[in-house]
Short mmCIF file of C-alpha atoms in Angstrom, two decimals:
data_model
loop_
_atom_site.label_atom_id
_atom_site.label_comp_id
_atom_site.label_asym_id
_atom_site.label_seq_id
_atom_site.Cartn_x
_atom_site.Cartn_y
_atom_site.Cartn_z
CA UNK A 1 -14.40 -23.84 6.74
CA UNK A 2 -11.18 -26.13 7.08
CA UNK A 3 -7.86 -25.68 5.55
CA UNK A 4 -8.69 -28.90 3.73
CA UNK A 5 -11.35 -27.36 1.76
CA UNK A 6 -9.45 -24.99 0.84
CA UNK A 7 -7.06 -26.65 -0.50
CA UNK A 8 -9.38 -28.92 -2.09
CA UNK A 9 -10.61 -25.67 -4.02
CA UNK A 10 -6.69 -24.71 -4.71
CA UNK A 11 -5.81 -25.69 -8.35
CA UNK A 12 -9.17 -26.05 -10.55
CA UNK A 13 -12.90 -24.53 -10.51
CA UNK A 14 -15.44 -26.52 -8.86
CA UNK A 15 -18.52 -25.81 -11.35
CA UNK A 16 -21.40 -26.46 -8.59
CA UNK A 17 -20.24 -24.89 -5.52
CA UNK A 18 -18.73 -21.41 -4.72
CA UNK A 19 -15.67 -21.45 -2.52
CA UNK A 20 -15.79 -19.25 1.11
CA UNK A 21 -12.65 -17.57 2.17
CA UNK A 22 -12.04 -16.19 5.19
CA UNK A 23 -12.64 -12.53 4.30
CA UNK A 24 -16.50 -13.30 4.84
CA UNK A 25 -17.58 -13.65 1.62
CA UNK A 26 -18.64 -15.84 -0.90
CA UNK A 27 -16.59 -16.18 -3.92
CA UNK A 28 -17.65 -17.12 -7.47
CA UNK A 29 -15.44 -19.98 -8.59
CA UNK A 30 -12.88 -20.15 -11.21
CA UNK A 31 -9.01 -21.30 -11.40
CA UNK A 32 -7.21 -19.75 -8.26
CA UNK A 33 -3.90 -19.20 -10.77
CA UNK A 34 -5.87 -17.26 -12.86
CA UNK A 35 -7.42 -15.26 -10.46
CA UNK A 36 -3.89 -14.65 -8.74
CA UNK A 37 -2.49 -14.22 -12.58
CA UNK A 38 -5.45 -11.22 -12.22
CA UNK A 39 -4.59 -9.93 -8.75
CA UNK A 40 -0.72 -9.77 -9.46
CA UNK A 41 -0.97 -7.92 -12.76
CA UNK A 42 -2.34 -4.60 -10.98
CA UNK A 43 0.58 -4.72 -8.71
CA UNK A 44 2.35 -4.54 -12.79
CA UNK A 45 0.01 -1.28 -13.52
CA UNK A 46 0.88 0.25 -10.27
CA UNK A 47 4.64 -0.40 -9.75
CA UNK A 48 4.88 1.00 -13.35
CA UNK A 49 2.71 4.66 -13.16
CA UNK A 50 4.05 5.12 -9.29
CA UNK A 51 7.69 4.00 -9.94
CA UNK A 52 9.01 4.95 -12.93
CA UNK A 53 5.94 7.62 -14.24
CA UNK A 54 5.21 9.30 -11.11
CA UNK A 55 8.66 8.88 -9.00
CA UNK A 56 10.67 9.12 -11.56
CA UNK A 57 9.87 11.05 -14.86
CA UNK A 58 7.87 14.00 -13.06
CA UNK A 59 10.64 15.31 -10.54
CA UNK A 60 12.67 15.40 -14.10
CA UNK A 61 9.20 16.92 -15.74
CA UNK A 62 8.65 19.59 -13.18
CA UNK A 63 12.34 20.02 -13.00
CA UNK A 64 12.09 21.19 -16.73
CA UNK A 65 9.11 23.57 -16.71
CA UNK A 66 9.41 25.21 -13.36
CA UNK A 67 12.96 26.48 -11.21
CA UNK A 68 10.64 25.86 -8.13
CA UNK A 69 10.19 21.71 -8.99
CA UNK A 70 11.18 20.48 -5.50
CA UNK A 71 8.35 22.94 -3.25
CA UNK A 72 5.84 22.07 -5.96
CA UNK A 73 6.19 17.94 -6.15
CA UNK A 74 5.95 18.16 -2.23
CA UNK A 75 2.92 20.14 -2.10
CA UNK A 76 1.61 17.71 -4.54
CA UNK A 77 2.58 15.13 -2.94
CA UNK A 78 1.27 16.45 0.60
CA UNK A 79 -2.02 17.31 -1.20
CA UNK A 80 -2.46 13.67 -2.59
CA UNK A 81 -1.77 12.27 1.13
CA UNK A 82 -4.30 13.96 2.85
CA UNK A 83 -7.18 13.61 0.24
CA UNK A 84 -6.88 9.80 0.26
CA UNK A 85 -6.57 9.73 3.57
CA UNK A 86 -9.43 11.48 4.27
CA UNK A 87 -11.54 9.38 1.72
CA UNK A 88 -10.37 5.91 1.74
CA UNK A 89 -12.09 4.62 4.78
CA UNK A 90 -15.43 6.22 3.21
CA UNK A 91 -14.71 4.86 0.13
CA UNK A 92 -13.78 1.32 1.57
CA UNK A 93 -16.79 1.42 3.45
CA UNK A 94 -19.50 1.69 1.03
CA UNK A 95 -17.72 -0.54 -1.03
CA UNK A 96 -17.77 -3.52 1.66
CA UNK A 97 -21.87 -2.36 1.82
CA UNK A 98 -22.28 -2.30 -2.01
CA UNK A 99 -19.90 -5.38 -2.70
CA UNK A 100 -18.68 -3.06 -5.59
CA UNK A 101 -14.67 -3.42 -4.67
CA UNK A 102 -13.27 -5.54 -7.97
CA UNK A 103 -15.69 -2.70 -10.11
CA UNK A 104 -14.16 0.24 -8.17
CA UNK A 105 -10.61 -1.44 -8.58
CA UNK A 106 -11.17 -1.62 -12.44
CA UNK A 107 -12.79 1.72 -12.58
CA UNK A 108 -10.19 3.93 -10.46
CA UNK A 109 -7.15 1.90 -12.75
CA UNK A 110 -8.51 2.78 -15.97
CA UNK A 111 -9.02 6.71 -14.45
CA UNK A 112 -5.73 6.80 -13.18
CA UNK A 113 -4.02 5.54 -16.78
CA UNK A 114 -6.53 8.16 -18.22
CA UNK A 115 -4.60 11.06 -16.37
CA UNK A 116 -1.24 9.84 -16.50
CA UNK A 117 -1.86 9.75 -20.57
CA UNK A 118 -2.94 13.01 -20.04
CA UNK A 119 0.31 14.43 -18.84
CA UNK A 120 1.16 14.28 -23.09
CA UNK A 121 -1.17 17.24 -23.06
CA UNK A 122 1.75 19.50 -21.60
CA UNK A 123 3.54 19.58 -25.16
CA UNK A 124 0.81 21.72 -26.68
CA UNK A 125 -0.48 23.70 -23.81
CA UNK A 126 0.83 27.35 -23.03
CA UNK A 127 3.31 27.88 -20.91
CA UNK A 128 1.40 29.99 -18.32
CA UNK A 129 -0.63 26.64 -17.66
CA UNK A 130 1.59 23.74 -18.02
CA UNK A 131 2.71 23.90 -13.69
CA UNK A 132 -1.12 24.38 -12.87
CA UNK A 133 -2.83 21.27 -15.30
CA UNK A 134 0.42 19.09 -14.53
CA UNK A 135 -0.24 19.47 -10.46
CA UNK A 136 -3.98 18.36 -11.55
CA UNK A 137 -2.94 15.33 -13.67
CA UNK A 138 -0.80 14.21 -10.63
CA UNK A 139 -2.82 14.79 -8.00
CA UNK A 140 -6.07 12.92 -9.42
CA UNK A 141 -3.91 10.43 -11.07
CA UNK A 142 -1.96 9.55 -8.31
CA UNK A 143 -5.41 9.58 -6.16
CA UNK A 144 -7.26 7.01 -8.87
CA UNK A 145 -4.09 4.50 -8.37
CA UNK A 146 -4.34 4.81 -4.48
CA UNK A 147 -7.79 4.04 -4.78
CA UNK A 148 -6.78 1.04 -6.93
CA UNK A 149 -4.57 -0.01 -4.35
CA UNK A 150 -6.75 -0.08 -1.57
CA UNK A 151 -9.18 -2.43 -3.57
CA UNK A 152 -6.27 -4.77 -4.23
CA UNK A 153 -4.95 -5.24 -0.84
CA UNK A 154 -8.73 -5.83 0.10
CA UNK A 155 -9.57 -8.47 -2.40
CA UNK A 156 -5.53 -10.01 -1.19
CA UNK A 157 -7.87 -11.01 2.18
CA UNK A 158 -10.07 -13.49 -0.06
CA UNK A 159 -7.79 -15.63 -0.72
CA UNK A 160 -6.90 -18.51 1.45
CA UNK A 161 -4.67 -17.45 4.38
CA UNK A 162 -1.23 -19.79 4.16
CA UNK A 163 -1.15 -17.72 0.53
CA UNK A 164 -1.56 -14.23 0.87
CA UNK A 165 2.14 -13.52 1.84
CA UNK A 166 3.96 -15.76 -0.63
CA UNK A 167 0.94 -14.08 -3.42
CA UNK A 168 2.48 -10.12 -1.82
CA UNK A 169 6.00 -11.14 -2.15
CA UNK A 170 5.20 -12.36 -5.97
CA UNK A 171 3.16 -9.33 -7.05
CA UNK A 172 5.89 -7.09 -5.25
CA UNK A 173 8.64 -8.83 -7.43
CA UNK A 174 6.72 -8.96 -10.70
CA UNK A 175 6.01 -5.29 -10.81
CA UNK A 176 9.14 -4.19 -9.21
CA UNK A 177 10.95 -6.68 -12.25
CA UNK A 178 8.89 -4.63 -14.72
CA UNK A 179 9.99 -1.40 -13.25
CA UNK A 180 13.54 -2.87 -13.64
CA UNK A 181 13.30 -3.10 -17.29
CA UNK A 182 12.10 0.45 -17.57
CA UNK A 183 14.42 2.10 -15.77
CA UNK A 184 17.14 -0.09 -17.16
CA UNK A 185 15.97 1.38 -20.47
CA UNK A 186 15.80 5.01 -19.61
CA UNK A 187 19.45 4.55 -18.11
CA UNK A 188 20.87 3.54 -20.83
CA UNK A 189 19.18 4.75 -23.94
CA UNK A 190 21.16 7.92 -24.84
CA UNK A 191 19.12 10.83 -23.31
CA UNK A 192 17.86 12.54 -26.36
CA UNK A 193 16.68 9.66 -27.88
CA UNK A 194 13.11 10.38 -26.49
CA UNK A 195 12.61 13.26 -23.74
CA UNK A 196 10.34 12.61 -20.72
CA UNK A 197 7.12 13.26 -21.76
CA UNK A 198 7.41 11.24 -24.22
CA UNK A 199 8.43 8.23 -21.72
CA UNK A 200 5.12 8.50 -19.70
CA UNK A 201 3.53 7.93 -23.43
CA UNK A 202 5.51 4.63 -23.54
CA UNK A 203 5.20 3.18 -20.39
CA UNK A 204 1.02 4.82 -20.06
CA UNK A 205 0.45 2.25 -23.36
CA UNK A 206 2.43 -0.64 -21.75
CA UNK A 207 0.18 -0.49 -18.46
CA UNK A 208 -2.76 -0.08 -21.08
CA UNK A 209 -1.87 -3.79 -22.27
CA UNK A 210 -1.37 -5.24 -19.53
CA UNK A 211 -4.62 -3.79 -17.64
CA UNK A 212 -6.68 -5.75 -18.88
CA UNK A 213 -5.51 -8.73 -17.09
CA UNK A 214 -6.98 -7.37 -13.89
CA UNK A 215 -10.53 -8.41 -15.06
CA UNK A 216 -9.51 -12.04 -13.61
CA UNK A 217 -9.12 -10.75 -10.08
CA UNK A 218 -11.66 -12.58 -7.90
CA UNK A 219 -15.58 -11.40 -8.76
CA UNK A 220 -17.85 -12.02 -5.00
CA UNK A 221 -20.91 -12.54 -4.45
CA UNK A 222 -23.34 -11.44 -1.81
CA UNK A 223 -21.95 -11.84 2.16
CA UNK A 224 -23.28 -14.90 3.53
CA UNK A 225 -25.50 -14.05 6.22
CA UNK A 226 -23.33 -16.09 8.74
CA UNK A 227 -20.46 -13.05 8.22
CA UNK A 228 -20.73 -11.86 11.47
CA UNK A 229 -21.26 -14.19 14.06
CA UNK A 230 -24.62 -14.56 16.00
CA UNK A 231 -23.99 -12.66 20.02
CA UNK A 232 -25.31 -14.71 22.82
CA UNK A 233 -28.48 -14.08 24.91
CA UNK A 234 -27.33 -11.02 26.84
CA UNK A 235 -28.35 -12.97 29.91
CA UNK A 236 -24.92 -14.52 29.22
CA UNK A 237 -22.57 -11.57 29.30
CA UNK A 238 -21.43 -10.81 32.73
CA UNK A 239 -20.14 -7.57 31.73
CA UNK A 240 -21.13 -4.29 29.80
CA UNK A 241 -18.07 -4.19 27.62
CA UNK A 242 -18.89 -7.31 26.18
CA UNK A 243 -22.73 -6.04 26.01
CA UNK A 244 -21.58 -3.47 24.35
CA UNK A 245 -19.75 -5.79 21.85
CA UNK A 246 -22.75 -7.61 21.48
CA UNK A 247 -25.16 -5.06 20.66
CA UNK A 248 -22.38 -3.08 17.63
CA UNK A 249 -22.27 -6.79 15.84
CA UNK A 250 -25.61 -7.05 16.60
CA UNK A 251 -26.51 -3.65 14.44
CA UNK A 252 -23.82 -4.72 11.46
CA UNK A 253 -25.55 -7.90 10.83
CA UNK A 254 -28.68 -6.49 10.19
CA UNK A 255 -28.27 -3.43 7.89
CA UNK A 256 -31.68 -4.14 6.66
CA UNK A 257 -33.23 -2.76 10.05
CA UNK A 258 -31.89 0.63 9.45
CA UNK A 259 -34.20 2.95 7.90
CA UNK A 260 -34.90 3.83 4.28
CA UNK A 261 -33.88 7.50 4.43
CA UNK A 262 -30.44 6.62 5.77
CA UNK A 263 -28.39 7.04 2.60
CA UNK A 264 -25.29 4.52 1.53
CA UNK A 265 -22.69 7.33 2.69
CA UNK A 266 -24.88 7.85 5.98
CA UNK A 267 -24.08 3.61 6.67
CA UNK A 268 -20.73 4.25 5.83
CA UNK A 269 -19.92 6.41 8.47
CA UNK A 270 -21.90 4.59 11.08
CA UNK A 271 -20.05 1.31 9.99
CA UNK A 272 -16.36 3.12 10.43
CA UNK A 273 -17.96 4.22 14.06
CA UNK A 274 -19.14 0.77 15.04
CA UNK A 275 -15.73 -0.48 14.38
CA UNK A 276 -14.01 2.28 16.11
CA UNK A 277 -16.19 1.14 19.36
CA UNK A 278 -15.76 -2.30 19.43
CA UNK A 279 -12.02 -1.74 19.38
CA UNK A 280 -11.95 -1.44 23.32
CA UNK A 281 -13.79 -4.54 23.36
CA UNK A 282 -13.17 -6.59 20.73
CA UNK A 283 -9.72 -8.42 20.41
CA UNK A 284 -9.80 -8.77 16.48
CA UNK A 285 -10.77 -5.32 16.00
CA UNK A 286 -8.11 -4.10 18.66
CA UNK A 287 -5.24 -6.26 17.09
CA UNK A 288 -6.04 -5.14 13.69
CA UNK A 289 -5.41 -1.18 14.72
CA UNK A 290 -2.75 -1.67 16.80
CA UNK A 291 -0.82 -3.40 13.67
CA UNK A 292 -2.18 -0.35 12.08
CA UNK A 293 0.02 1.95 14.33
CA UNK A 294 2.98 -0.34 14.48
CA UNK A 295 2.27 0.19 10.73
CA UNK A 296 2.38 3.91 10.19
CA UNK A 297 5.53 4.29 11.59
CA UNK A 298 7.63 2.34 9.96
CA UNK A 299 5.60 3.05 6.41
CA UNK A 300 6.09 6.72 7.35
CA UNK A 301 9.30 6.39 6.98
CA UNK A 302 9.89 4.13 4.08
CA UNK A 303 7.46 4.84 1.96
CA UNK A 304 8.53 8.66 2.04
CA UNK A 305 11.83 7.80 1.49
CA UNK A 306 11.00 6.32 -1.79
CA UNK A 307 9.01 9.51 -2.62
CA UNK A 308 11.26 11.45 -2.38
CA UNK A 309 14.01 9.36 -3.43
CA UNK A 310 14.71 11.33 -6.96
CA UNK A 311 14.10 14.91 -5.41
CA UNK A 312 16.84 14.29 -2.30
CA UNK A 313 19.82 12.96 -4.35
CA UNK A 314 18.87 15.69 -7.15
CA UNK A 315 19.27 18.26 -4.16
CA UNK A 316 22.33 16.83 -2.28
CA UNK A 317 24.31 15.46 -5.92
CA UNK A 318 22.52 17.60 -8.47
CA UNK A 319 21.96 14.71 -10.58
CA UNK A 320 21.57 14.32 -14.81
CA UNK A 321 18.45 12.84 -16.02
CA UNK A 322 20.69 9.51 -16.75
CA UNK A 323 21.98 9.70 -13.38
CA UNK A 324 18.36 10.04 -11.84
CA UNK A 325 17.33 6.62 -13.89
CA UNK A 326 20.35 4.90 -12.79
CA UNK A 327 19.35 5.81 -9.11
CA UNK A 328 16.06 4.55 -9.30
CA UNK A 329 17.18 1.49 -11.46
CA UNK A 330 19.74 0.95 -8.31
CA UNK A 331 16.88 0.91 -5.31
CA UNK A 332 14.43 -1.37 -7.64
CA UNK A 333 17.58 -3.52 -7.80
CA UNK A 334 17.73 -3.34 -4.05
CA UNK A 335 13.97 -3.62 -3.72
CA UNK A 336 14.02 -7.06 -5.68
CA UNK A 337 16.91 -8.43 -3.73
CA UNK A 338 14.89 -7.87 -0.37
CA UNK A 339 11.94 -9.59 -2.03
CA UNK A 340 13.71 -12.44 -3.09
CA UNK A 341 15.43 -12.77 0.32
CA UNK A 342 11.74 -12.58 1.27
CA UNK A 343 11.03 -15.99 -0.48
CA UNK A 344 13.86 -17.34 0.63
CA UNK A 345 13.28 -16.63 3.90
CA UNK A 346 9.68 -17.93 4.19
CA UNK A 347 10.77 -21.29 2.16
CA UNK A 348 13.48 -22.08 4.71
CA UNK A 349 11.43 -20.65 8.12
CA UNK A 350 7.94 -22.20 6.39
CA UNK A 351 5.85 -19.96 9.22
CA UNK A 352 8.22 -20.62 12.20
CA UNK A 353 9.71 -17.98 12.82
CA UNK A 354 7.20 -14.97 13.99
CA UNK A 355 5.96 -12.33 11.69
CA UNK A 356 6.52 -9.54 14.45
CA UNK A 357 10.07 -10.76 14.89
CA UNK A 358 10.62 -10.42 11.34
CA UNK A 359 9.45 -6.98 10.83
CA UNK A 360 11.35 -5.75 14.05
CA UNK A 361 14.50 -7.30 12.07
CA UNK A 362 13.17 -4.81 9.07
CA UNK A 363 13.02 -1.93 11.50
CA UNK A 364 16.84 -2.38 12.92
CA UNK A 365 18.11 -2.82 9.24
CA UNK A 366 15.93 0.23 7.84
CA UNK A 367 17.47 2.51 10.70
CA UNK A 368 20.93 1.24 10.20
CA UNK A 369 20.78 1.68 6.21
CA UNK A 370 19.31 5.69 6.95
CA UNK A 371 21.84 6.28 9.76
CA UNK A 372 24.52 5.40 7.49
CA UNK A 373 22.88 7.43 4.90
CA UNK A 374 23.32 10.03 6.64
CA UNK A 375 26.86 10.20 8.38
CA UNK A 376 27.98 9.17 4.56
CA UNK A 377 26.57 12.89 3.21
CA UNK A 378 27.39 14.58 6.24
CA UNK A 379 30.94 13.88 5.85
CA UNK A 380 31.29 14.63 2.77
CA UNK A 381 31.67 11.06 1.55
CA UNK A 382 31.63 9.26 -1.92
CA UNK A 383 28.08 8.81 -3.67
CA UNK A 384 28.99 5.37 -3.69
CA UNK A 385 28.48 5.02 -0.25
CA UNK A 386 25.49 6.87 0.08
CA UNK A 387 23.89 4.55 -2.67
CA UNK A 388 24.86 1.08 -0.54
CA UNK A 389 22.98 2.69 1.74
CA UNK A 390 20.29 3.19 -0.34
CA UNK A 391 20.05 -0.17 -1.26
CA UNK A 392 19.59 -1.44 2.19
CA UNK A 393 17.06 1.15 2.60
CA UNK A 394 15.56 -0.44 -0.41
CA UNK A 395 15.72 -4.04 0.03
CA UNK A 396 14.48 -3.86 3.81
CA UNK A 397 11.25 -2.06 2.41
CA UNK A 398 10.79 -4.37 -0.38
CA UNK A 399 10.82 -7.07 1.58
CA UNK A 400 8.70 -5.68 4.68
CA UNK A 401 6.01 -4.17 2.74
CA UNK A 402 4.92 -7.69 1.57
CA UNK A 403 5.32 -8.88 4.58
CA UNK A 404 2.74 -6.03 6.38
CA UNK A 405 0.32 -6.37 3.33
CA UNK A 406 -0.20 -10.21 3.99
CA UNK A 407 0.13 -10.07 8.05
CA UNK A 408 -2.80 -6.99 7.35
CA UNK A 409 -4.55 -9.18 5.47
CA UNK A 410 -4.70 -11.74 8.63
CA UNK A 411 -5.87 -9.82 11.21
CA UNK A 412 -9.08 -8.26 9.24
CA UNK A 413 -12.48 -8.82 10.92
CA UNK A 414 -14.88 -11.13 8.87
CA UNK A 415 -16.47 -9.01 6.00
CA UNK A 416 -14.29 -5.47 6.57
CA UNK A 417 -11.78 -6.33 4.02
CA UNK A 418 -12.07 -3.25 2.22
CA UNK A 419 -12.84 -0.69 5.15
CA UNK A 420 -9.48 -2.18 7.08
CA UNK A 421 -7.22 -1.96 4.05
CA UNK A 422 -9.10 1.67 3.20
CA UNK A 423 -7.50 2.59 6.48
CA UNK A 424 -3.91 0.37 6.04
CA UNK A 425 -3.51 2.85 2.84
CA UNK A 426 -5.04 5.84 5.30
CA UNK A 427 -2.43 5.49 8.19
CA UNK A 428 0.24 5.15 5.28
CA UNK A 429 -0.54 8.38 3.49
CA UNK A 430 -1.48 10.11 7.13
CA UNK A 431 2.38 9.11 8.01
CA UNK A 432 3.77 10.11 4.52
CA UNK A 433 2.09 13.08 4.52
CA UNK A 434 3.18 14.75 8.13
CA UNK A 435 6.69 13.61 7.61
CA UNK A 436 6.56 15.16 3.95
CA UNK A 437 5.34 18.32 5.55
CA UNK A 438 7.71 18.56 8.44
CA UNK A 439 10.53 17.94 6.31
CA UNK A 440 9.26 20.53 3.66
CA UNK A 441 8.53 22.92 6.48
CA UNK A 442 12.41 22.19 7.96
CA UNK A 443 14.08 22.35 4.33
CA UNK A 444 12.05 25.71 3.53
CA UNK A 445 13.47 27.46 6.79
CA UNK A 446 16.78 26.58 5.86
CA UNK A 447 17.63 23.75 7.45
CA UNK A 448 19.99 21.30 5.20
CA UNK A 449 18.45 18.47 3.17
CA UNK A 450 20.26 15.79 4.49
CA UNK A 451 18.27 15.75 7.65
CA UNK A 452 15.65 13.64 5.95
CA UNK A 453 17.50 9.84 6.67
CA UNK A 454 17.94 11.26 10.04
CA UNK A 455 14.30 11.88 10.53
CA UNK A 456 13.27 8.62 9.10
CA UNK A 457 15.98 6.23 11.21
CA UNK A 458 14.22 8.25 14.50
CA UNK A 459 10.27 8.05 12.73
CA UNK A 460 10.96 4.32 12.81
CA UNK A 461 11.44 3.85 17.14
CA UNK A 462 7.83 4.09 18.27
CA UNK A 463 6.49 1.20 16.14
CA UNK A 464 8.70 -1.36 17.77
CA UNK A 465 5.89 -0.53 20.91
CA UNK A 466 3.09 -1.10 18.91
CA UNK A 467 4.73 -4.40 17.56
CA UNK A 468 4.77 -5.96 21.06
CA UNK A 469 1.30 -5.08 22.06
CA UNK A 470 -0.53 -6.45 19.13
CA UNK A 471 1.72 -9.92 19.83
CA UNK A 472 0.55 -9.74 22.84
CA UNK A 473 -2.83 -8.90 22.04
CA UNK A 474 -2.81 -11.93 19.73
CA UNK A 475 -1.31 -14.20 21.95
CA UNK A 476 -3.91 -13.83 24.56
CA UNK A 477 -6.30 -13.92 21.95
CA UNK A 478 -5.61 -17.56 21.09
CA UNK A 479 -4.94 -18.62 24.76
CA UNK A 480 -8.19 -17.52 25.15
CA UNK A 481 -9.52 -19.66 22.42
CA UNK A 482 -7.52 -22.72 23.51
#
């Protein structure tokens, strides 16, 4: 379908005919502002539970209830990584088959809101069971969102193309803005005017109002039957590799030949295999998971710095709960300055300037920012400085995370929206969750805990490799094509 359909389609509903996008499906139509109005306020529900409930009232939760806070939210934290890890792809899979991912999305929000609001629980339960229940509420809470998440970033891919990264900078900046005026409240309210228990109540009811804004995310209908498209004779392939390539699409287009005993989960696997084999001879496929690795590296990093944001400066500056807001109200800060150098930057470049040169800018200004980090603490110097270099740290990953989450969004095969972005969230948590356990492993044997901007700068190197080959990959991709 051209880009002049599409943007025929862009501003009202057409009541006769549905709209295709380039994620392979069919969508229902309706007004594409209200449907982005939809997709953007999740990225409000999420920013909110995972920023300021999550990443910034437990550490001060657990801090209050147990002497042993900082073991405990990594082991939670570890344990959360590898369970969605290990289920997303599953989970995006049979979603993709079922065409169930806007009714998972709305189902795993409204579970994860359901456990945060039942961290209030802790007021009236014993003490010998408060540690125990509260590492249950955050694990499956945490584990809902993620699932939320992935369903998000999947239905991102069904909207037309020249929008998805402007759309990831604008839900980025509207939930990180919301986060802003949370923490700005818990900084500056005096800090027994509500404790923080009490503060997951509040902000658990705000993300209850606004959830319901998330029904207007895009609704699809059944895959087209032109998804995948048809293979040639085989009489035309000169080689088995592209036999090979022939035969896998071959077997996804027809699900219906499979038979009846196979069970939905059974498919699911066999799907996430088939794409696994036509990576060595498919181009799409192979771009896509190199991205994927060029990915987990630099999310690795960034994405556990902001975990365990709270938990390192509360080790290395013993911090007051005011102080510990402040922080976190000083990295949103930063994160919102990166995204709105992000919108600058793609009004003034408009698409000229590469995506993989961009993010290899984000890499050299995330190592810089964690390098300075570091030589600030080890020699002894002022907080100040280790906060300005926090906030480049910040504003880098503000600004590259959109910018991953559309360029993702790109390179997805026709009709795997949800199985590629089940495995974007998968190599994020895989990364967060080995560096979390090295650097709980290194911390617990008594190494100091300032090594952890040290190990992030270094986590960052290997992705630059990845970066080339898929530009390279893509590049002979379209020369092939021209």
């Amino acid at each position: 379908m051209s880009r002049d359909h599409h943007h025929h389609h862009d501003d009202h509903a057409d009541a006769s005919l549905p709209v295709e996008y380039s994620g392979g499906y069919v969508q229902q139509p309706g007004s594409v502002l209200r449907k982005s109005a939809g997709w953007v306020s999740f990225g409000i529900v999420f920013n909110v539970l995972n920023t300021i409930v999550f990443g910034t009232l437990v550490p001060k939760i657990l801090e209050d209830i147990t002497s042993n806070h900082d073991t405990i939210f990594a082991n939670m934290t570890f344990i959360t990584t590898i369970i969605s890890a290990i289920t997303l792809p599953f989970i995006g899979s049979i979603l993709d088959q079922l065409n169930l991912v806007k009714t998972c999305l709305l189902f795993s929000e409204y579970a994860g809101i359901l456990f945060t609001f039942a961290i209030l629980s802790l007021k009236i339960m014993p003490s010998s069971v408060q540690v125990s229940m509260f590492q249950v509420f955050y694990i499956f809470g945490m584990f809902f969102l993620r699932v939320g998440v992935m369903n998000n970033n999947a239905i991102l891919a069904y909207f037309p193309a020249d929008r998805r990264v402007s759309l990831s900078l604008l839900s980025n900046f509207t939930g990180f803005s919301v986060n802003f005026a949370g923490l700005l409240a818990l900084t500056f309210l005096p800090p027994d005017y509500l404790n923080p228990i009490q503060w997951v109540g509040i902000f658990s009811f705000i993300v209850l109002i606004v959830s319901p804004l998330t029904f207007w995310q895009p609704n699809l209908l059944a895959p087209p039957p032109s998804i995948y498209p048809a293979p040639a004779p085989s009489g035309r392939s000169e080689n088995s590799g592209e036999l090979e390539r022939e035969r896998l699409v071959n077997e996804e287009r027809s699900p219906r030949s499979s038979p009846p005993f196979r069970t939905v989960l059974y498919l699911s696997f066999m799907r996430i295999v088939n794409t696994l084999k036509l990576v060595p001879s498919d181009s799409q496929h192979r771009a896509a998971f190199l991205f994927l690795f060029a990915y987990l590296f630099f999310c690795a990093a960034s994405a556990t710095f902001t975990v365990f944001l709270s938990t390192f400066f509360l080790k290395i500056y013993s911090l007051s709960f005011q102080e510990e807001a402040a922080l976190n109200l000083y990295f949103k800060i930063s994160m919102l300055c990166g995204i709105l150098i992000g919108f600058l930057y793609e009004r003034v470049t408009k698409g000229r300037v590469s995506d993989y040169l961009t993010l290899s800018f984000h890499n050299v200004l995330f190592i810089a920012g964690n390098l300075g980090l570091y030589l600030v603490i080890y020699f002894g110097q002022s907080r100040d400085l280790a906060y300005m270099s926090s906030f480049l740290i910040g504003g880098t990953y503000g600004w590259n995370v959109s910018i991953s989450r559309g360029m993702m969004s790109k390179l997805i095969p026709k009709g795997k929206s949800s199985e590629f972005m089940a495995l974007y969230s998968t190599f994020t948590y895989v990364g967060i969750a080995l560096v979390s356990f090295i650097y709980r492993e290194l911390i617990s044997n008594g190494i100091n805990a300032n090594v952890l901007p040290l190990m992030l700068a270094a986590c960052v190197l290997p992705s630059y490799i990845f970066l080339i080959l898929v530009y390279r990959e893509q590049k002979s991709r379209q020369e092939q094509q021209q």
